[in-house]
């Protein structure tokens, strides 16, 4: 992190830019702020951009993907197998509900009316909010994969507890993912193919993507080693673009090679009997929409012709 002569950090300046862009989006009616930071309503115009890129991804995907759509929830027992709680406890979201009777209800209401913490009277539900939309997939494909492995096309909402005024860091956002399960060679080939395809897709809509080796935000002191290991093994790549020209680039797509993590956790095996490896690429639809608006302007009618044609906006 650099410091300018006035003593401001690059981070502080970036946050100012993010807040300014957020104000512009809100004033234009593209995003509707709520009482929770990083939680927005989306206008029809903003949503159409997300859907336009999603449709573009559908057209670009090769044949052979099984289309699945899961809810933004995962069974608590399946969540426990993923190790997300060990690595990202600060990002998780647990669903709790009321399970008592009349007496417990009255006691909870007394706390509610008194402005006390009534949430302590709730109990964990059997589900958790998903932080990545591929997580519900793996428990459903336990067992032996078919010859040649499997490919999945996923779309859904994910949750990460990251309250922020940066419009690109929403707590709830959509991901379009393409997942490959099979041998190590299958998974790595999928990763490499989709990174190249994603770069080309983003370039055709007028963005300037750059491929970078990255790491997930592992928590705590132990997380430092995991970040370093992930980078050294090049298990995670991101496609980054400036959300607003001149800003530090932000990841709008990422690809992870999970090695055999999910294969071991859920008993998934390739056709040869070995533990299956997996890889995925995910496109952040809201971030891509934000980058398109920041790059080309808020009125798609004034965008470059190629971008409008590719996204079928006319």
C-alpha positions as a Python dict, from the first residue, in 0.01 Angstrom:
ca = {
    (1, 'X'): (0, 0, 0),
    (2, 'X'): (144, 338, -101),
    (3, 'X'): (106, 665, 87),
    (4, 'X'): (74, 1001, -92),
    (5, 'X'): (244, 1323, 32),
    (6, 'X'): (-72, 1432, 213),
    (7, 'X'): (-71, 1110, 413),
    (8, 'X'): (-369, 949, 239),
    (9, 'X'): (-347, 584, 145),
    (10, 'X'): (-438, 431, -188),
    (11, 'X'): (-705, 236, 0),
    (12, 'X'): (-870, 552, 133),
    (13, 'X'): (-870, 709, -214),
    (14, 'X'): (-1016, 391, -363),
    (15, 'X'): (-1293, 388, -102),
    (16, 'X'): (-1376, 749, -192),
    (17, 'X'): (-1399, 651, -560),
    (18, 'X'): (-1622, 354, -474),
    (19, 'X'): (-1852, 571, -263),
    (20, 'X'): (-1875, 829, -542),
    (21, 'X'): (-1966, 562, -797),
    (22, 'X'): (-2223, 422, -557),
    (23, 'X'): (-2386, 766, -528),
    (24, 'X'): (-2400, 796, -907),
    (25, 'X'): (-2564, 455, -940),
    (26, 'X'): (-2819, 537, -670),
    (27, 'X'): (-2896, 881, -815),
    (28, 'X'): (-2947, 721, -1157),
    (29, 'X'): (-3192, 473, -1003),
    (30, 'X'): (-2983, 173, -1106),
    (31, 'X'): (-2929, 56, -748),
    (32, 'X'): (-3170, 106, -457),
    (33, 'X'): (-2992, 122, -120),
    (34, 'X'): (-3135, -46, 188),
    (35, 'X'): (-3062, -13, 559),
    (36, 'X'): (-2796, -287, 530),
    (37, 'X'): (-2464, -193, 376),
    (38, 'X'): (-2395, -385, 59),
    (39, 'X'): (-2757, -494, 14),
    (40, 'X'): (-2942, -335, -278),
    (41, 'X'): (-3252, -339, -483),
    (42, 'X'): (-3176, -350, -855),
    (43, 'X'): (-3361, -157, -1122),
    (44, 'X'): (-3500, -325, -1430),
    (45, 'X'): (-3226, -163, -1640),
    (46, 'X'): (-2950, -294, -1411),
    (47, 'X'): (-3104, -640, -1397),
    (48, 'X'): (-3130, -654, -1777),
    (49, 'X'): (-2753, -607, -1802),
    (50, 'X'): (-2694, -898, -1563),
    (51, 'X'): (-2934, -1113, -1761),
    (52, 'X'): (-2778, -1004, -2092),
    (53, 'X'): (-2434, -1123, -1987),
    (54, 'X'): (-2585, -1441, -1842),
    (55, 'X'): (-2753, -1510, -2179),
    (56, 'X'): (-2419, -1439, -2349),
    (57, 'X'): (-2251, -1697, -2126),
    (58, 'X'): (-2520, -1949, -2222),
    (59, 'X'): (-2450, -1895, -2591),
    (60, 'X'): (-2074, -1926, -2538),
    (61, 'X'): (-2085, -2244, -2327),
    (62, 'X'): (-1991, -2561, -2510),
    (63, 'X'): (-2242, -2845, -2535),
    (64, 'X'): (-2241, -3116, -2275),
    (65, 'X'): (-2316, -2919, -1959),
    (66, 'X'): (-2594, -3038, -1733),
    (67, 'X'): (-2800, -2736, -1628),
    (68, 'X'): (-2881, -2724, -1256),
    (69, 'X'): (-3028, -2446, -1045),
    (70, 'X'): (-3007, -2467, -664),
    (71, 'X'): (-3158, -2246, -396),
    (72, 'X'): (-2920, -2012, -205),
    (73, 'X'): (-2921, -2258, 86),
    (74, 'X'): (-2725, -2569, 178),
    (75, 'X'): (-2788, -2832, 444),
    (76, 'X'): (-2590, -2757, 760),
    (77, 'X'): (-2434, -3103, 759),
    (78, 'X'): (-2313, -3063, 400),
    (79, 'X'): (-2180, -2717, 483),
    (80, 'X'): (-1975, -2868, 766),
    (81, 'X'): (-1800, -3103, 522),
    (82, 'X'): (-1678, -2818, 303),
    (83, 'X'): (-1454, -2663, 574),
    (84, 'X'): (-1581, -2314, 496),
    (85, 'X'): (-1627, -2251, 870),
    (86, 'X'): (-1255, -2316, 926),
    (87, 'X'): (-1136, -2093, 646),
    (88, 'X'): (-1393, -1814, 614),
    (89, 'X'): (-1588, -1777, 942),
    (90, 'X'): (-1618, -1402, 890),
    (91, 'X'): (-1809, -1448, 563),
    (92, 'X'): (-2061, -1719, 655),
    (93, 'X'): (-2434, -1677, 706),
    (94, 'X'): (-2632, -1911, 931),
    (95, 'X'): (-3013, -1931, 918),
    (96, 'X'): (-3189, -1930, 1256),
    (97, 'X'): (-3560, -1959, 1335),
    (98, 'X'): (-3806, -1971, 1624),
    (99, 'X'): (-3899, -2319, 1746),
    (100, 'X'): (-4059, -2254, 2088),
    (101, 'X'): (-4417, -2250, 2215),
    (102, 'X'): (-4642, -1977, 2355),
    (103, 'X'): (-4436, -1917, 2668),
    (104, 'X'): (-4112, -1888, 2474),
    (105, 'X'): (-4283, -1660, 2224),
    (106, 'X'): (-4400, -1426, 2501),
    (107, 'X'): (-4051, -1418, 2652),
    (108, 'X'): (-3901, -1333, 2316),
    (109, 'X'): (-4159, -1059, 2257),
    (110, 'X'): (-4077, -903, 2595),
    (111, 'X'): (-3715, -875, 2489),
    (112, 'X'): (-3818, -741, 2149),
    (113, 'X'): (-4040, -471, 2298),
    (114, 'X'): (-3769, -375, 2548),
    (115, 'X'): (-3512, -338, 2272),
    (116, 'X'): (-3308, -629, 2406),
    (117, 'X'): (-3136, -903, 2206),
    (118, 'X'): (-3430, -1129, 2116),
    (119, 'X'): (-3224, -1320, 1857),
    (120, 'X'): (-3074, -1534, 2135),
    (121, 'X'): (-3413, -1707, 2157),
    (122, 'X'): (-3377, -1841, 1802),
    (123, 'X'): (-3238, -2181, 1714),
    (124, 'X'): (-3025, -2287, 1415),
    (125, 'X'): (-3226, -2409, 1118),
    (126, 'X'): (-3097, -2706, 920),
    (127, 'X'): (-2969, -2477, 643),
    (128, 'X'): (-2691, -2225, 583),
    (129, 'X'): (-2662, -1950, 322),
    (130, 'X'): (-2429, -2050, 41),
    (131, 'X'): (-2112, -1843, -17),
    (132, 'X'): (-2053, -1997, -362),
    (133, 'X'): (-2320, -2144, -584),
    (134, 'X'): (-2129, -2463, -665),
    (135, 'X'): (-2137, -2579, -300),
    (136, 'X'): (-2484, -2742, -314),
    (137, 'X'): (-2378, -2938, -623),
    (138, 'X'): (-2116, -3167, -469),
    (139, 'X'): (-2337, -3352, -217),
    (140, 'X'): (-2576, -3441, -501),
    (141, 'X'): (-2314, -3612, -718),
    (142, 'X'): (-2156, -3840, -457),
    (143, 'X'): (-2046, -4174, -596),
    (144, 'X'): (-1893, -4278, -928),
    (145, 'X'): (-1888, -4028, -1214),
    (146, 'X'): (-1962, -4143, -1570),
    (147, 'X'): (-1679, -4210, -1812),
    (148, 'X'): (-1529, -3875, -1909),
    (149, 'X'): (-1648, -3705, -1591),
    (150, 'X'): (-1926, -3449, -1560),
    (151, 'X'): (-1986, -3085, -1651),
    (152, 'X'): (-2240, -2858, -1481),
    (153, 'X'): (-2391, -2520, -1564),
    (154, 'X'): (-2501, -2334, -1248),
    (155, 'X'): (-2665, -1999, -1173),
    (156, 'X'): (-2778, -1856, -843),
    (157, 'X'): (-2742, -1608, -559),
    (158, 'X'): (-2459, -1632, -307),
    (159, 'X'): (-2414, -1460, 31),
    (160, 'X'): (-2097, -1330, 193),
    (161, 'X'): (-2099, -1117, 505),
    (162, 'X'): (-1892, -825, 376),
    (163, 'X'): (-2077, -501, 460),
    (164, 'X'): (-1927, -231, 237),
    (165, 'X'): (-2004, 94, 59),
    (166, 'X'): (-1821, -38, -245),
    (167, 'X'): (-2101, -128, -491),
    (168, 'X'): (-1882, -408, -629),
    (169, 'X'): (-1876, -577, -288),
    (170, 'X'): (-2239, -676, -239),
    (171, 'X'): (-2345, -911, 39),
    (172, 'X'): (-2582, -1093, -200),
    (173, 'X'): (-2486, -1139, -563),
    (174, 'X'): (-2534, -1367, -862),
    (175, 'X'): (-2277, -1609, -998),
    (176, 'X'): (-2286, -1800, -1325),
    (177, 'X'): (-2060, -2102, -1286),
    (178, 'X'): (-1933, -2380, -1506),
    (179, 'X'): (-1802, -2677, -1306),
    (180, 'X'): (-1597, -2979, -1414),
    (181, 'X'): (-1561, -3302, -1218),
    (182, 'X'): (-1327, -3581, -1329),
    (183, 'X'): (-955, -3652, -1342),
    (184, 'X'): (-690, -3392, -1255),
    (185, 'X'): (-629, -3346, -1627),
    (186, 'X'): (-1002, -3287, -1687),
    (187, 'X'): (-1019, -3022, -1415),
    (188, 'X'): (-706, -2835, -1522),
    (189, 'X'): (-809, -2837, -1889),
    (190, 'X'): (-1150, -2694, -1789),
    (191, 'X'): (-981, -2420, -1587),
    (192, 'X'): (-748, -2320, -1868),
    (193, 'X'): (-1018, -2337, -2138),
    (194, 'X'): (-1259, -2117, -1945),
    (195, 'X'): (-997, -1861, -1844),
    (196, 'X'): (-916, -1806, -2212),
    (197, 'X'): (-1284, -1806, -2306),
    (198, 'X'): (-1371, -1564, -2023),
    (199, 'X'): (-1097, -1322, -2129),
    (200, 'X'): (-1232, -1322, -2484),
    (201, 'X'): (-1592, -1278, -2368),
    (202, 'X'): (-1509, -977, -2152),
    (203, 'X'): (-1297, -819, -2425),
    (204, 'X'): (-1581, -849, -2678),
    (205, 'X'): (-1807, -636, -2458),
    (206, 'X'): (-1548, -359, -2438),
    (207, 'X'): (-1377, -444, -2108),
    (208, 'X'): (-1002, -497, -2068),
    (209, 'X'): (-957, -813, -1860),
    (210, 'X'): (-626, -916, -1709),
    (211, 'X'): (-555, -1267, -1578),
    (212, 'X'): (-389, -1272, -1235),
    (213, 'X'): (-291, -1542, -988),
    (214, 'X'): (-500, -1485, -676),
    (215, 'X'): (-596, -1628, -340),
    (216, 'X'): (-913, -1661, -138),
    (217, 'X'): (-949, -1446, 177),
    (218, 'X'): (-857, -1722, 424),
    (219, 'X'): (-917, -1617, 784),
    (220, 'X'): (-668, -1563, 1064),
    (221, 'X'): (-302, -1644, 1113),
    (222, 'X'): (-335, -1989, 958),
    (223, 'X'): (-493, -1825, 657),
    (224, 'X'): (-163, -1658, 565),
    (225, 'X'): (-5, -1995, 493),
    (226, 'X'): (-309, -2110, 295),
    (227, 'X'): (-302, -1793, 86),
    (228, 'X'): (65, -1843, 9),
    (229, 'X'): (12, -2211, -78),
    (230, 'X'): (-283, -2132, -304),
    (231, 'X'): (-77, -1874, -492),
    (232, 'X'): (234, -2092, -516),
    (233, 'X'): (32, -2379, -665),
    (234, 'X'): (-166, -2138, -887),
    (235, 'X'): (-495, -2291, -776),
    (236, 'X'): (-690, -1969, -820),
    (237, 'X'): (-696, -1721, -1106),
    (238, 'X'): (-903, -1406, -1141),
    (239, 'X'): (-1002, -1201, -1442),
    (240, 'X'): (-982, -842, -1323),
    (241, 'X'): (-1107, -519, -1482),
    (242, 'X'): (-1148, -166, -1350),
    (243, 'X'): (-1507, -116, -1237),
    (244, 'X'): (-1453, 252, -1314),
    (245, 'X'): (-1171, 360, -1552),
    (246, 'X'): (-861, 458, -1357),
    (247, 'X'): (-950, 250, -1052),
    (248, 'X'): (-758, -51, -928),
    (249, 'X'): (-895, -357, -1115),
    (250, 'X'): (-1157, -574, -945),
    (251, 'X'): (-1220, -945, -1002),
    (252, 'X'): (-1529, -998, -1218),
    (253, 'X'): (-1462, -1369, -1279),
    (254, 'X'): (-1254, -1629, -1099),
    (255, 'X'): (-1148, -1986, -1156),
    (256, 'X'): (-1056, -2234, -884),
    (257, 'X'): (-889, -2572, -917),
    (258, 'X'): (-1004, -2748, -598),
    (259, 'X'): (-774, -3050, -646),
    (260, 'X'): (-960, -3337, -470),
    (261, 'X'): (-1112, -3129, -187),
    (262, 'X'): (-1477, -3185, -279),
    (263, 'X'): (-1414, -3534, -409),
    (264, 'X'): (-1281, -3638, -69),
    (265, 'X'): (-1548, -3448, 127),
    (266, 'X'): (-1842, -3606, -57),
    (267, 'X'): (-1709, -3939, -183),
    (268, 'X'): (-1700, -3844, -551),
    (269, 'X'): (-1487, -4071, -772),
    (270, 'X'): (-1387, -4060, -1134),
    (271, 'X'): (-1474, -4351, -1362),
    (272, 'X'): (-1137, -4510, -1295),
    (273, 'X'): (-1206, -4521, -921),
    (274, 'X'): (-972, -4243, -809),
    (275, 'X'): (-1098, -3953, -600),
    (276, 'X'): (-1244, -3694, -839),
    (277, 'X'): (-1084, -3355, -890),
    (278, 'X'): (-1287, -3045, -967),
    (279, 'X'): (-1252, -2696, -1110),
    (280, 'X'): (-1495, -2415, -1167),
    (281, 'X'): (-1514, -2071, -1321),
    (282, 'X'): (-1763, -1817, -1191),
    (283, 'X'): (-1875, -1490, -1350),
    (284, 'X'): (-1997, -1222, -1109),
    (285, 'X'): (-2297, -1082, -1295),
    (286, 'X'): (-2342, -770, -1081),
    (287, 'X'): (-1973, -683, -1100),
    (288, 'X'): (-1972, -725, -1477),
    (289, 'X'): (-2278, -500, -1504),
    (290, 'X'): (-2106, -240, -1283),
    (291, 'X'): (-1792, -256, -1499),
    (292, 'X'): (-1996, -215, -1818),
    (293, 'X'): (-2180, 87, -1676),
    (294, 'X'): (-1859, 240, -1542),
    (295, 'X'): (-1675, 188, -1871),
    (296, 'X'): (-1942, 271, -2128),
    (297, 'X'): (-2183, 497, -1938),
    (298, 'X'): (-2528, 454, -1788),
    (299, 'X'): (-2720, 455, -2119),
    (300, 'X'): (-2655, 137, -2322),
    (301, 'X'): (-2781, 316, -2634),
    (302, 'X'): (-2452, 505, -2638),
    (303, 'X'): (-2231, 199, -2592),
    (304, 'X'): (-1999, 68, -2866),
    (305, 'X'): (-2189, -122, -3132),
    (306, 'X'): (-2000, -449, -3078),
    (307, 'X'): (-2081, -454, -2706),
    (308, 'X'): (-2450, -390, -2774),
    (309, 'X'): (-2459, -657, -3043),
    (310, 'X'): (-2281, -920, -2833),
    (311, 'X'): (-2517, -857, -2539),
    (312, 'X'): (-2823, -835, -2769),
    (313, 'X'): (-2922, -503, -2613),
    (314, 'X'): (-3090, -361, -2925),
}
